[in-house]
Short mmCIF file of C-alpha atoms and ligand atoms in Angstrom, two decimals:
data_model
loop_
_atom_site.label_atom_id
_atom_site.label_comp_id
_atom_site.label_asym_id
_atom_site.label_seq_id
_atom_site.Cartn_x
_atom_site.Cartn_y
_atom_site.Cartn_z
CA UNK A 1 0.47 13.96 137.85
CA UNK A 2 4.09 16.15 138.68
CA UNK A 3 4.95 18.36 141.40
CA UNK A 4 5.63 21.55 139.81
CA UNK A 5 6.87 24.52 141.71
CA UNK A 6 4.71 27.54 141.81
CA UNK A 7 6.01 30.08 144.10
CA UNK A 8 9.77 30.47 146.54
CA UNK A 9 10.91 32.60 149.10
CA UNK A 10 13.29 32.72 151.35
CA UNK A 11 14.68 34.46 154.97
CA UNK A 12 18.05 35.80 155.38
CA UNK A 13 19.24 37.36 158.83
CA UNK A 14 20.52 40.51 158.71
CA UNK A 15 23.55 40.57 161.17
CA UNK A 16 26.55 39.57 159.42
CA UNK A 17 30.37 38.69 159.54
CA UNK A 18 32.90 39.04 157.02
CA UNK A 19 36.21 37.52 156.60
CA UNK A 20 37.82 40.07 158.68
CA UNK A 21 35.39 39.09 161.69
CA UNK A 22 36.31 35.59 161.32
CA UNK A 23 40.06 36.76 161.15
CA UNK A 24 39.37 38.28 164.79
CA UNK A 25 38.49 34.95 165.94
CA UNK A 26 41.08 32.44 163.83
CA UNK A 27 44.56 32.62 162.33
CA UNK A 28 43.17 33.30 159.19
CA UNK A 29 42.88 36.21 156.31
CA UNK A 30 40.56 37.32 153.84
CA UNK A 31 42.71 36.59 150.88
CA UNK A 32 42.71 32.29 151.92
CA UNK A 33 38.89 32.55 152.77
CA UNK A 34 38.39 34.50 149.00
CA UNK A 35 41.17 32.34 147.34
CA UNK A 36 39.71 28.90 148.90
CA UNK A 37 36.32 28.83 149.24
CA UNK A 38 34.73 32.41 147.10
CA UNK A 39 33.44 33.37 150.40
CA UNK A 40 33.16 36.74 151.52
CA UNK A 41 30.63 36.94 154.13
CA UNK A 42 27.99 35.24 156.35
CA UNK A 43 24.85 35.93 157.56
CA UNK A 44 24.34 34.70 161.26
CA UNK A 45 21.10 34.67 163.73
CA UNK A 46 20.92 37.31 166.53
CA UNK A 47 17.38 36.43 167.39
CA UNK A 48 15.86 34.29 164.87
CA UNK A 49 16.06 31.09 165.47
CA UNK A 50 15.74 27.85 162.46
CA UNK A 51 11.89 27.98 162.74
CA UNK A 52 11.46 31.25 162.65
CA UNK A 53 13.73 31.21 159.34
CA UNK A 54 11.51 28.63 158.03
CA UNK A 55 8.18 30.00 158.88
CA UNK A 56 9.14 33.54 157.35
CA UNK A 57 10.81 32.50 153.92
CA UNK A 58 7.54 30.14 153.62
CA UNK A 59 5.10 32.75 154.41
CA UNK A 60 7.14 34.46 151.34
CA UNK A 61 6.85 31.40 149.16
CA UNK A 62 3.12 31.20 149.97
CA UNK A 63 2.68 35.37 148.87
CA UNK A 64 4.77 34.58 146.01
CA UNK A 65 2.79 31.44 144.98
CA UNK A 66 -0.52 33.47 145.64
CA UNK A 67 -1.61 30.91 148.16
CA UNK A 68 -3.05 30.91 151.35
CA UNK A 69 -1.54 28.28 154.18
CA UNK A 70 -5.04 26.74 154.77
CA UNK A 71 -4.64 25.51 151.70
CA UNK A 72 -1.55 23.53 152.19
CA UNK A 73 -1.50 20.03 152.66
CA UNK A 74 2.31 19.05 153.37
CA UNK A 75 4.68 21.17 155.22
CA UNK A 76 8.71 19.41 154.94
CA UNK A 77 11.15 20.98 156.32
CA UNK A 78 14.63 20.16 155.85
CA UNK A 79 17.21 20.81 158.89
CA UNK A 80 20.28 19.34 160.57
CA UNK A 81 19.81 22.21 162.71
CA UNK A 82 16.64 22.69 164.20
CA UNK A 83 16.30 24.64 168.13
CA UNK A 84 14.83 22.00 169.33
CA UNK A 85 14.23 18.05 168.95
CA UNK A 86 9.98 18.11 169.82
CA UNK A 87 8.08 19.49 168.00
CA UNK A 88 9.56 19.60 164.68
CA UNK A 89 10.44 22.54 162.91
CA UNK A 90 7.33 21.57 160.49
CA UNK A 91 5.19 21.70 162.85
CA UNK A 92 5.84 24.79 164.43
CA UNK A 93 5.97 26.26 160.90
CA UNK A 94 2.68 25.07 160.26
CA UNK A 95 1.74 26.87 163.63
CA UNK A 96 3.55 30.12 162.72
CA UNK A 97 1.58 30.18 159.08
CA UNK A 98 -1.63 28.81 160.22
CA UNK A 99 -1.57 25.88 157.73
CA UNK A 100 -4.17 24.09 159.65
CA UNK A 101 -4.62 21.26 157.11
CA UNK A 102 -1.04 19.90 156.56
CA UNK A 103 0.97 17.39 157.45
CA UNK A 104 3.88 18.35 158.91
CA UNK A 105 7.64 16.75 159.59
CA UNK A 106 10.95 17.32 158.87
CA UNK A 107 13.70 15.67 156.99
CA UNK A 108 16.83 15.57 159.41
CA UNK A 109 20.40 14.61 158.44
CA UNK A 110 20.22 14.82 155.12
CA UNK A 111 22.46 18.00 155.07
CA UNK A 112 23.13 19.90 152.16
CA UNK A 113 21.27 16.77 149.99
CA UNK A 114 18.22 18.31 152.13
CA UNK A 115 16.45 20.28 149.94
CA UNK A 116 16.82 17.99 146.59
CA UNK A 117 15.84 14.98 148.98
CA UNK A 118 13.03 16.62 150.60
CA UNK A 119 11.93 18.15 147.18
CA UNK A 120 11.88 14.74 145.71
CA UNK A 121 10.01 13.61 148.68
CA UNK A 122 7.04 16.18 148.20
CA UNK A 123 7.55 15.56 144.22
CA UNK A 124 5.99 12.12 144.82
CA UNK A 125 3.61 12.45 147.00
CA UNK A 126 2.35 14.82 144.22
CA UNK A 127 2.57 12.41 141.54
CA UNK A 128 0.91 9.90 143.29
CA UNK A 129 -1.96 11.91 144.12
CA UNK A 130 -1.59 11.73 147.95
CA UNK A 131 -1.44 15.23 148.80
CA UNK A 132 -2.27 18.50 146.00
CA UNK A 133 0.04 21.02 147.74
CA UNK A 134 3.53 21.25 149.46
CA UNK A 135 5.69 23.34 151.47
CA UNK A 136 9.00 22.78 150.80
CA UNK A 137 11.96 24.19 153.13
CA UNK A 138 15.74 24.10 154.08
CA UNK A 139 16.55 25.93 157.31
CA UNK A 140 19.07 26.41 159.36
CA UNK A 141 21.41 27.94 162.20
CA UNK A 142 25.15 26.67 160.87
CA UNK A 143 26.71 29.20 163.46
CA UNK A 144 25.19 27.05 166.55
CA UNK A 145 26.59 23.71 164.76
CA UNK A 146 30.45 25.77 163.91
CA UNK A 147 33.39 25.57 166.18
CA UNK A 148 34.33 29.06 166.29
CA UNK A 149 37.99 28.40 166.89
CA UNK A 150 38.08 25.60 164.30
CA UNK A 151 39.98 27.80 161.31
CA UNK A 152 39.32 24.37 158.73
CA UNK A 153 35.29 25.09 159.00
CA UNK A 154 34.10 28.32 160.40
CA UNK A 155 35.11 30.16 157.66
CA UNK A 156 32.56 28.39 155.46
CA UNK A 157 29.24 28.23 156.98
CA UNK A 158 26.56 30.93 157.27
CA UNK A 159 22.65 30.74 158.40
CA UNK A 160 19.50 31.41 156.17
CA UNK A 161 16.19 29.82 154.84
CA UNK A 162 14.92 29.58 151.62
CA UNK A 163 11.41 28.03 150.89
CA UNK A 164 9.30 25.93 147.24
CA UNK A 165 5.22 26.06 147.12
CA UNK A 166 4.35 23.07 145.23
CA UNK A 167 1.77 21.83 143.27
CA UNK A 168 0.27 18.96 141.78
CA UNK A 169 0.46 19.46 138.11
CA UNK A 170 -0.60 17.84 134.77
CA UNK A 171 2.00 15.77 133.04
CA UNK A 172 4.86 13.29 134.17
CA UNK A 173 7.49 13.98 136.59
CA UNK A 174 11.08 13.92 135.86
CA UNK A 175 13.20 11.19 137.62
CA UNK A 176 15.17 12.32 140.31
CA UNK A 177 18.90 10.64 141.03
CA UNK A 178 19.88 10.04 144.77
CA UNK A 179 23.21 8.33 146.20
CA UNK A 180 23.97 7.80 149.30
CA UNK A 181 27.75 6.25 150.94
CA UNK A 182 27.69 5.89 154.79
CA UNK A 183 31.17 3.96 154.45
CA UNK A 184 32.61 7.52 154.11
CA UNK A 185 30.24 9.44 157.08
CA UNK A 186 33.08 10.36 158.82
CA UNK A 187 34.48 12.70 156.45
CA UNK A 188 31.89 15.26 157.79
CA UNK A 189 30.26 14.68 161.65
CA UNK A 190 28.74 16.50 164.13
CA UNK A 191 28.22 14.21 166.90
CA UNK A 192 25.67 16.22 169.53
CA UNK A 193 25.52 19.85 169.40
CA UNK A 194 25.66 23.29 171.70
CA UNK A 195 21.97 24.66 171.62
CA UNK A 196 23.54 28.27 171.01
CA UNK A 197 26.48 29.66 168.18
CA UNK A 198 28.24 31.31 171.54
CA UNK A 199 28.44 34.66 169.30
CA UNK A 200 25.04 36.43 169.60
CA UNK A 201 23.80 34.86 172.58
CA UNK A 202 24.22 34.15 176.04
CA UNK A 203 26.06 30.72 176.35
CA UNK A 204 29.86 31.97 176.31
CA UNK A 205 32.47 30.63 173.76
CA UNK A 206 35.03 29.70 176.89
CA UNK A 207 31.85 27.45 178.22
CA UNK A 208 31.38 25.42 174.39
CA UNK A 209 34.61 23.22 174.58
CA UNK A 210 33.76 19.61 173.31
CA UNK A 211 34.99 19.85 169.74
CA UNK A 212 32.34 16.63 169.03
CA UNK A 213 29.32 19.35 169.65
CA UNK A 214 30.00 20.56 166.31
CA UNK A 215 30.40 19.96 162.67
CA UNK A 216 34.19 18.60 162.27
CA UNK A 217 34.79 17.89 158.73
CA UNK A 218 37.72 16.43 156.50
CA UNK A 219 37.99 19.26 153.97
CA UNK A 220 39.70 17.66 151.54
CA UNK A 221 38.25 14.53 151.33
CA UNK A 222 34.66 16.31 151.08
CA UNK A 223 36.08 18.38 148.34
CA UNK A 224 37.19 15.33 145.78
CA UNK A 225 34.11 13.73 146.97
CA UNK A 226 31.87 16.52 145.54
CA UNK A 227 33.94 17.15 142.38
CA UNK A 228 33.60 13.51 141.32
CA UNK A 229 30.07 12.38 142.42
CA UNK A 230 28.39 15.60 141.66
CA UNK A 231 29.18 15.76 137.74
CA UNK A 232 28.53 11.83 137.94
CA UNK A 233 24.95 12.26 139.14
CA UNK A 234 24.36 15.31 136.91
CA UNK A 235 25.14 13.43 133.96
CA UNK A 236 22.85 10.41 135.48
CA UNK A 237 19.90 12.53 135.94
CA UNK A 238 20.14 14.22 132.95
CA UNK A 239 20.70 10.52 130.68
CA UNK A 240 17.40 9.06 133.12
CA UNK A 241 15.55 11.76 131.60
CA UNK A 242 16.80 11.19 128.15
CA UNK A 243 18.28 15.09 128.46
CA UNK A 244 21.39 16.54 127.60
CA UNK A 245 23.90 19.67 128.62
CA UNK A 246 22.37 21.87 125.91
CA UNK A 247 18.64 21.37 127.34
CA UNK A 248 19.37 23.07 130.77
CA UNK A 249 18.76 26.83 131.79
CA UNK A 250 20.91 26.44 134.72
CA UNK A 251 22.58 24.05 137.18
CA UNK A 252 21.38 25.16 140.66
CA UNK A 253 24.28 23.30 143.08
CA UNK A 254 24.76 23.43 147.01
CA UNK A 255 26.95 26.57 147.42
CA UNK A 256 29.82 25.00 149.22
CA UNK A 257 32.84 26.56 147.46
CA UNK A 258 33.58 28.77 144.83
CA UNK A 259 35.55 26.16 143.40
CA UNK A 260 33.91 22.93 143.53
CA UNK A 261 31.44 24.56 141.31
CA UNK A 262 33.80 25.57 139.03
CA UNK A 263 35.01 22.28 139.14
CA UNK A 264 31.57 20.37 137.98
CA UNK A 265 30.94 22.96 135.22
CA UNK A 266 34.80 22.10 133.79
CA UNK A 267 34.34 18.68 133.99
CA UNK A 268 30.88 18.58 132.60
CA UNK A 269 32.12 21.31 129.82
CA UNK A 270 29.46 23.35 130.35
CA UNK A 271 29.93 27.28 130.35
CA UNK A 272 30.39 28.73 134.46
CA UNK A 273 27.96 31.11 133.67
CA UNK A 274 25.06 28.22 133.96
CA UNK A 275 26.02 27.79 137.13
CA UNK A 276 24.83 30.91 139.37
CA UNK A 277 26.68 31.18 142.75
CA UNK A 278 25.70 33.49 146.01
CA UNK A 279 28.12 31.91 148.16
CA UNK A 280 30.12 34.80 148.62
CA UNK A 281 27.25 36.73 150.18
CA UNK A 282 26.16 33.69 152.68
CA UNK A 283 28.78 31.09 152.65
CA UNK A 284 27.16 27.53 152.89
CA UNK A 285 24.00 27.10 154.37
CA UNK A 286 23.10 23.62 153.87
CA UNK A 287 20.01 22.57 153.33
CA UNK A 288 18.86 26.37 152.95
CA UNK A 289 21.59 26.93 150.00
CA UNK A 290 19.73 25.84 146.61
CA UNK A 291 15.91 27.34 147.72
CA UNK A 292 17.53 30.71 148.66
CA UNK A 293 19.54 30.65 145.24
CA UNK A 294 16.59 29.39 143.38
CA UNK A 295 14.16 32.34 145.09
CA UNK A 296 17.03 35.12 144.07
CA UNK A 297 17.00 33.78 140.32
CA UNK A 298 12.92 33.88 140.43
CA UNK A 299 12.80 37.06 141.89
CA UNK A 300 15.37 38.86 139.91
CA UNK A 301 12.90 37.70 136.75
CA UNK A 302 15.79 35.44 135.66
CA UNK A 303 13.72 32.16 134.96
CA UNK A 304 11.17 31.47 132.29
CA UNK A 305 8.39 29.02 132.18
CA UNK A 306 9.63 25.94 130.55
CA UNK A 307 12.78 25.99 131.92
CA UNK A 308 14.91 23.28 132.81
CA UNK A 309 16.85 23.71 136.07
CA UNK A 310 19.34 20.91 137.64
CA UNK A 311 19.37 21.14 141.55
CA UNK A 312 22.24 19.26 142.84
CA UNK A 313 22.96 18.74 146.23
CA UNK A 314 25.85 17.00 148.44
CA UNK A 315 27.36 16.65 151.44
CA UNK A 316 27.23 14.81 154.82
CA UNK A 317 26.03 10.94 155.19
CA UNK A 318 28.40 11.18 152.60
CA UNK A 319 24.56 12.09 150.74
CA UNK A 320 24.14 13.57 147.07
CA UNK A 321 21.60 13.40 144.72
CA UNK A 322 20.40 15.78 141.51
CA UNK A 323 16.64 16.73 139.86
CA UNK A 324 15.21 18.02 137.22
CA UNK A 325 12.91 21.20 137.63
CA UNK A 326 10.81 22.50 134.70
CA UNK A 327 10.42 25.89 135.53
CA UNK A 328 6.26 27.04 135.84
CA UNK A 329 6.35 29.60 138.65
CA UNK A 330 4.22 32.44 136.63
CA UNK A 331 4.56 35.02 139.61
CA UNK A 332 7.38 37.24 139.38
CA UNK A 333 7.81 39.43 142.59
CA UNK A 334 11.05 41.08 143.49
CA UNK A 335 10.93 41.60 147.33
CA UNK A 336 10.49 45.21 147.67
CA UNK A 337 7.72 45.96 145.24
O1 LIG B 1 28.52 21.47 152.44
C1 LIG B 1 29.17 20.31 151.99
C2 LIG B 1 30.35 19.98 152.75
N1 LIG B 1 31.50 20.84 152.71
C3 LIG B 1 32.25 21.09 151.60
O2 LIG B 1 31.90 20.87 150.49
C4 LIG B 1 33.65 21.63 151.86
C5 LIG B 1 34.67 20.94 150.99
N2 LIG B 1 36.03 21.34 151.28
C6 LIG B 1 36.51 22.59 151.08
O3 LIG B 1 35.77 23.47 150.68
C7 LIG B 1 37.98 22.86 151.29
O4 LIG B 1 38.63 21.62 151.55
C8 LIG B 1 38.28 23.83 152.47
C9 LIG B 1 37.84 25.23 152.09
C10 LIG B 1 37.56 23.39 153.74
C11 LIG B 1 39.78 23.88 152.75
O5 LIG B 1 40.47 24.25 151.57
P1 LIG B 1 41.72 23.39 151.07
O6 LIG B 1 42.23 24.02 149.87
O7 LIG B 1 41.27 21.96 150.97
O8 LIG B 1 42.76 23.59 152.26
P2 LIG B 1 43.54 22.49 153.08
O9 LIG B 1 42.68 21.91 154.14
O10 LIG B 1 44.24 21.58 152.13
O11 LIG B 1 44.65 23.39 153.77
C12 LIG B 1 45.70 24.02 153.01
C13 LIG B 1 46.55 24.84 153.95
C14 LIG B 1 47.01 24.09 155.22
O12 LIG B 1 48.29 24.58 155.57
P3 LIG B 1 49.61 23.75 155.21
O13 LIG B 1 49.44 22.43 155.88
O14 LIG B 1 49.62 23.63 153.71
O15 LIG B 1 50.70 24.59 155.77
C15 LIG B 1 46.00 24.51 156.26
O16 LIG B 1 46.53 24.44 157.56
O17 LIG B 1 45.78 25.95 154.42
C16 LIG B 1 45.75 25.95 155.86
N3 LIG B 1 44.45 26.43 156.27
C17 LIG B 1 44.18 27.74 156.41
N4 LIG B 1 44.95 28.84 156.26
C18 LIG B 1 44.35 30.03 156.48
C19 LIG B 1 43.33 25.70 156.50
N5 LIG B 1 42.31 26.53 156.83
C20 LIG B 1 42.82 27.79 156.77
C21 LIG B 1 42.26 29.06 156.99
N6 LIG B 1 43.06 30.15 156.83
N7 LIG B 1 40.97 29.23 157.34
#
């Protein structure tokens, strides 16, 4: 048996912020955010919250997939920002869709690894048989977890969801690679957290004033990080699967900056243009980053069955890991039509 992927989706608020916003808030300009990071804009909740991300890009995934949520028997959703700690944001996705049948729970923590790790997560539970369908999600609210006076991060991070039906399908399934260093965790923290991004909602900004409620981060050291270990565990996963360069479509990576993935294409000589980017309309949402990339590519009719795709994710913990996805997701349906 291998969990194959048979339909995405994905949720994207519709309030944004562009460098110039964020230059209203923090000495900053549009040129450094462009320059530094390829961002141009974010998308940020006004009154959706993570679940309600969640719940709506799966509902997509499910249309897309042509299946109904009854017939879903594992709902993970990966978050390090859900609203709230009970129930889990699985669960009340599962109560939003009406996927009666499913197991539900999320996979916290994991950060921008999220989506590989919870992807590999529902992968084997397909192989072995234990469950024949999964919802797979990354969700979240960045703007409640960003210090909005903090000029080294809030420039970066946007919110959005982006969702993978999967099924259990004939054949073996491709070895995933997973790392993991929490000698290095505090490169990239967020200690508690403010329930609200101070922005679009009620708490005020002047009230949100312990810098340890959100994501602080050593920029730098997260950057070399992700351009060594992220080429490193591309070329692993590639050599576990007896693969090489010349067999993938595309590289799929966590859209953290413009230039660390023009980093791990130079330094695994592969041409930029397999590595597709969206960061500069959404910044980096986490967990959410790869599914709402990999739902654009499927929808814009840019992937073929048979496929292979390298997912890569990276970030917090420190936490990074890459898969290999053959593409069999026969449904093509640009949103819209
Ligand atoms: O999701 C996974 C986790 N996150 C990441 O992967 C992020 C990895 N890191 C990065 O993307 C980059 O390190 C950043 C975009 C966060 C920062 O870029 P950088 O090129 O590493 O900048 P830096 O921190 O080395 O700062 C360079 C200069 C400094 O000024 P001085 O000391 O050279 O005078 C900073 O004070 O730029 C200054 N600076 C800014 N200037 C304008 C830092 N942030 C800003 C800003 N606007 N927003």
């Amino acid at each position: 048996m291998n969990g194959i992927i048979c339909g995405t989706g994905s949720y994207i608020p519709s309030y944004t912020m562009d460098n110039n916003d964020i230059a209203g808030l923090v000495d900053t300009n549009d040129m450094w955010i462009r320059e530094r990071t390829g961002v141009v804009k974010r998308h940020i909740i006004k009154d959706e919250t993570t679940a309600s991300m969640a719940a709506e890009a799966g509902k997509r995934a499910l249309e897309n997939a042509g299946m109904k949520a009854e017939e879903l028997e594992l709902i993970l959703v990966a978050t390090i920002s859900s609203n709230v700690i009970l129930p889990c944001t699985a669960c009340e996705v599962q109560k939003s869709l009406g996927a009666v049948h499913a197991t539900c729970f999320d996979l916290g923590g994991a950060a921008c690894t999220g989506f590989v790790l919870a992807y590999n997560t529902a992968s084997a539970y397909l192989e072995a048989g234990v469950y024949k369908t999964a919802l797979v999600i990354g969700s979240e609210s960045l703007s409640a977890l960003t210090n909005w006076k903090d000029r080294r991060t809030c420039i970066l991070f946007g919110d959005g969801a982006g969702a993978a039906v999967m099924k259990a399908g004939e054949g073996k399934g491709w070895l995933p690679v997973t790392h993991s260093d929490g000698g290095k965790g505090e490169a990239l923290t967020c200690r508690s957290r403010y329930c609200s991004n101070g922005l679009t909602s009620k708490l005020r900004p002047e009230d949100m004033t312990d810098e340890a409620n959100f994501i602080q981060m050593d920029g730098q050291a997260v950057f070399k990080f992700a351009v060594k270990r992220v080429p490193e565990v591309i070329q692993e996963v590639l050599e576990a699967n007896a693969l090489k360069g010349e067999d993938i479509f595309l590289y799929i990576l966590h859209q953290a900056n413009k230039r660390i993935v023009e980093a791990v294409a130079k330094r695994l000589s592969e041409p930029i243009e397999k590595f597709p980017m969206n960061l500069e309309e959404y910044g980096n949402t986490s967990s959410a980053s790869i599914p709402i990339l990999l739902d654009e590519l499927n929808r814009g009719g840019r992937l073929k069955t048979g496929q292979k795709l390298v997912l890569a994710g990276f970030g917090a913990g420190l936490t990074w890991g890459a898969v290999v996805v053959e593409w069999s997701c026969p449904v093509k349906q640009p949103y819209g039509s």
